[in-house]
Short mmCIF file of C-alpha atoms in Angstrom, two decimals:
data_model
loop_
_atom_site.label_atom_id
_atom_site.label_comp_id
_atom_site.label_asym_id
_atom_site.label_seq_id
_atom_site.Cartn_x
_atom_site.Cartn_y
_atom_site.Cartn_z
CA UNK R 1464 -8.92 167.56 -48.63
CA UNK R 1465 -12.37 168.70 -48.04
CA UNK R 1466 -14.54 166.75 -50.15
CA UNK R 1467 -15.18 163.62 -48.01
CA UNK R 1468 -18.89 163.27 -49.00
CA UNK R 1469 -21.41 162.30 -45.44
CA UNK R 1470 -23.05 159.36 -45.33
CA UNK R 1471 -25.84 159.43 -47.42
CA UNK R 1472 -26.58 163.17 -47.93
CA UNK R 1473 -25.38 165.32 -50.89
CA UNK R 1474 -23.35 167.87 -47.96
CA UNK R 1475 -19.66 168.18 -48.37
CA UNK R 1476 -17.94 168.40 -44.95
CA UNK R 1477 -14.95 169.79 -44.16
CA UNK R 1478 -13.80 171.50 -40.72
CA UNK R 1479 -14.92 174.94 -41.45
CA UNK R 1480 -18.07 174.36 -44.16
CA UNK R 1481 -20.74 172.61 -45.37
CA UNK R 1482 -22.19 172.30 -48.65
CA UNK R 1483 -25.76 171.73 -48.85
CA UNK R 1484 -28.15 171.08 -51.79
CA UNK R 1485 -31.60 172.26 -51.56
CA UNK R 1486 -34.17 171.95 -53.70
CA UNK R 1487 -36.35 174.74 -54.27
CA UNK R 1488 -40.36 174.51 -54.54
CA UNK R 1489 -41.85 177.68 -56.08
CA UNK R 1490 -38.10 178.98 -57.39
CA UNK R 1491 -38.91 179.14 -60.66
CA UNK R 1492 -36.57 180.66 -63.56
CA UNK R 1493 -39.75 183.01 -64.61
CA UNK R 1494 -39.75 184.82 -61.86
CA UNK R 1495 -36.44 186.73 -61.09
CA UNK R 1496 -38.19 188.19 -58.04
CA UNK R 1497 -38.33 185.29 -56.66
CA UNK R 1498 -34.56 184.39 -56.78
CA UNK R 1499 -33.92 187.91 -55.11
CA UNK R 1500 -36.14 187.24 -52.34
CA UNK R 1501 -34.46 183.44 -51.63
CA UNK R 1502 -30.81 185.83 -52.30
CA UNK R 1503 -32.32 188.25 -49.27
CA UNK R 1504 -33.39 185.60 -47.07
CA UNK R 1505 -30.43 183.97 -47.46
CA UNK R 1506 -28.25 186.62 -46.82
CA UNK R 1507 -29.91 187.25 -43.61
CA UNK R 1508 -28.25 184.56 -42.31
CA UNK R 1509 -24.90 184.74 -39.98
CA UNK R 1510 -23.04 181.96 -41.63
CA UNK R 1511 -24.14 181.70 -45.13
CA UNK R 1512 -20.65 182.12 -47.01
CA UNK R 1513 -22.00 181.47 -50.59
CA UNK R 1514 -24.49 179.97 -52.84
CA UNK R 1515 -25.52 179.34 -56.26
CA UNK R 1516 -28.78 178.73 -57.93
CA UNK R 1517 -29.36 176.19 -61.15
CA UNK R 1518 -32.81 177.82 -61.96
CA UNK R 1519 -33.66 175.28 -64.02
CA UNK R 1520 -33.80 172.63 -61.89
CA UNK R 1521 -35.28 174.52 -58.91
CA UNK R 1522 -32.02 173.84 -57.25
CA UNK R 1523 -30.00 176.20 -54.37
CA UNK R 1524 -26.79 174.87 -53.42
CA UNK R 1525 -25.30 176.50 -49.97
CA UNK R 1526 -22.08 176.71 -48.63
CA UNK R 1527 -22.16 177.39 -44.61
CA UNK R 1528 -20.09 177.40 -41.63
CA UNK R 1529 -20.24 173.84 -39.95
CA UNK R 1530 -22.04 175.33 -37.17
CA UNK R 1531 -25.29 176.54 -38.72
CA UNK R 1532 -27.88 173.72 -39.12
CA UNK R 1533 -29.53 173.44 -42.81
CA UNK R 1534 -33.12 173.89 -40.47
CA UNK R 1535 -31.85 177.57 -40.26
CA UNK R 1536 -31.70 177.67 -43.86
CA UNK R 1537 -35.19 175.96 -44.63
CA UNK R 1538 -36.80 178.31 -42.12
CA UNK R 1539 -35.42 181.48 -43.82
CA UNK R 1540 -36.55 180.49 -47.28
CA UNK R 1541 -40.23 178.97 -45.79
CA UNK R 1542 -39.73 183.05 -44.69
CA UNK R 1543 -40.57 183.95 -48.06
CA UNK R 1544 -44.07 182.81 -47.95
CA UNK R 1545 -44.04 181.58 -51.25
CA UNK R 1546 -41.03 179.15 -51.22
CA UNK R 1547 -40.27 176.06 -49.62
CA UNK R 1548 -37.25 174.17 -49.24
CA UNK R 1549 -36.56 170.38 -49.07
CA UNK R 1550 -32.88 168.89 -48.92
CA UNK R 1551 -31.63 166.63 -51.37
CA UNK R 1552 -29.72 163.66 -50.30
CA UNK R 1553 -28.12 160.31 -51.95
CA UNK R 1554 -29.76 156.92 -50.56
CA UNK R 1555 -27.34 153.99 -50.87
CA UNK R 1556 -28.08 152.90 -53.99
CA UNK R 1557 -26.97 156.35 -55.33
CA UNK R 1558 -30.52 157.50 -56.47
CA UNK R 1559 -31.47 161.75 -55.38
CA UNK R 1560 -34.20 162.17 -53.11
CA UNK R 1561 -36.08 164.96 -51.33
CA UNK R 1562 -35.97 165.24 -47.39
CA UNK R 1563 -38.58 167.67 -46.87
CA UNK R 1564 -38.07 170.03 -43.19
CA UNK R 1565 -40.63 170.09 -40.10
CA UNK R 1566 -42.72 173.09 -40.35
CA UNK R 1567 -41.47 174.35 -37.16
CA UNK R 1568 -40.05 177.07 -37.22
CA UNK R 1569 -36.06 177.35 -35.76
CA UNK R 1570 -34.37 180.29 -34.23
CA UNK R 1571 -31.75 181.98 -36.83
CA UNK R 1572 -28.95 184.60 -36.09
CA UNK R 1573 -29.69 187.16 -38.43
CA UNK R 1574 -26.90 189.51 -40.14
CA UNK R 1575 -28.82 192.98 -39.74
CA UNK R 1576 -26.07 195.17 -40.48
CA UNK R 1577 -25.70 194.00 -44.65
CA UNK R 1578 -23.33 196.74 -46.70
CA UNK R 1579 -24.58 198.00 -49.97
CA UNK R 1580 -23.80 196.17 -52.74
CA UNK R 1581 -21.64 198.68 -55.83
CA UNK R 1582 -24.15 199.20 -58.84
CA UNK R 1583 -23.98 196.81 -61.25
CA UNK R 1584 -23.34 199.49 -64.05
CA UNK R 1585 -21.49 198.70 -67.06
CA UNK R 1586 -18.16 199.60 -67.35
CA UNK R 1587 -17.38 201.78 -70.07
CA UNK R 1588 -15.80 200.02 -73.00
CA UNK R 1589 -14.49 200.62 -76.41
CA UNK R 1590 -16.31 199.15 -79.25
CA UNK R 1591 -14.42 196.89 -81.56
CA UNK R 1592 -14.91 195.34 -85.08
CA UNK R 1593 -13.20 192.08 -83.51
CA UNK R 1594 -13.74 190.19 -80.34
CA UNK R 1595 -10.12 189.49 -79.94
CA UNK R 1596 -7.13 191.81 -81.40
CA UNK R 1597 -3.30 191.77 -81.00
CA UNK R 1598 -1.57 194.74 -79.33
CA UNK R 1599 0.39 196.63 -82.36
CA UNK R 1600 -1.41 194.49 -84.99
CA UNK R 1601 -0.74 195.44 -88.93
CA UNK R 1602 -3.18 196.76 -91.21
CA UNK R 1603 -4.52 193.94 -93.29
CA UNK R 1604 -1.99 193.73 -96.52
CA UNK R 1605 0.18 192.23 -97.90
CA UNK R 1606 2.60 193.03 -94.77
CA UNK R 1607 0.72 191.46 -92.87
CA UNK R 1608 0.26 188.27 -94.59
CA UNK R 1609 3.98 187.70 -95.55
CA UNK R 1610 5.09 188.14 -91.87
CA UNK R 1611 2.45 185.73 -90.31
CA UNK R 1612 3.55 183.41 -93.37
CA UNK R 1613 7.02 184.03 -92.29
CA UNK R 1614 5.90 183.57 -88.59
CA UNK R 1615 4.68 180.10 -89.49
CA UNK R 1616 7.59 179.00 -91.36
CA UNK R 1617 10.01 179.98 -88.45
CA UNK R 1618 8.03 178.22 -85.76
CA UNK R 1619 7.26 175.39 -88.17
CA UNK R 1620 10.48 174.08 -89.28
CA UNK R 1621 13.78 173.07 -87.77
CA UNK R 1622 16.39 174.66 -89.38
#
């Protein structure tokens, strides 16, 4: 299984990925424009295969190929001009701290030929009274009633 945890650091390794946890400075939940540009900068990057943000915690957690180095990753989000990133990692004792990255700059394979993402437009849908409604359902009655009575009383008792 993949989740044999390193060392000391919060990075899941397996063969193929790592997980990394970054913390954030300046990715604050206020400003949705700044999520976007950490999404673009991250996206950039050949290897990224997902991540996730907890914006209230200022946290970014990463999920690359075992071959890209978490520098690559602080570089493209110092990119931004108006974010920086610092790793988070587990000491020995099991207490979180921040591992802040050398402000030189490291050379990053970029992914320059992105796809459009689909609109995000709503699908149409039909507008019920009820958030949840049976296929074929009754009218409300008393036909209704007596066979969810009867329902009950079949599934209830051993005959």
């Amino acid at each position: 299984m993949c989740l044999e945890t390193s060392r000391n650091t919060l990075i899941i390794n397996c063969e193929h990925f790592h997980m990394i946890c970054f913390l954030v400075v300046g990715l604050l939940f206020v400003f949705q424009s700044r999520r976007n540009l950490c999404e673009e900068a991250l996206l950039k990057i050949k290897g990224v295969i997902s991540f996730t943000f907890q914006m209230a915690v200022q946290r970014c957690v990463v999920r690359i190929r075992s071959d890209l180095k978490a520098e690559a990753l602080a570089t493209a989000i110092a990119s931004t001009k108006v974010m920086k990133a610092q790793q988070v990692v587990k000491s020995e004792s099991g207490e979180e701290m921040l591992v802040p990255f050398q402000d030189t700059p490291v050379e990053v394979e970029q992914n320059t030929d992105l796809p459009e993402y689909l609109p995000e437009d709503e699908s149409p849908t039909k507008e019920q009274d009820k958030a949840v409604s049976r296929v074929g359902s009754h009218p409300e009655g008393a036909a209704s009633w007596l066979s969810t009575a009867a329902n009950f009383l079949s599934r209830s008792f051993y005959w």
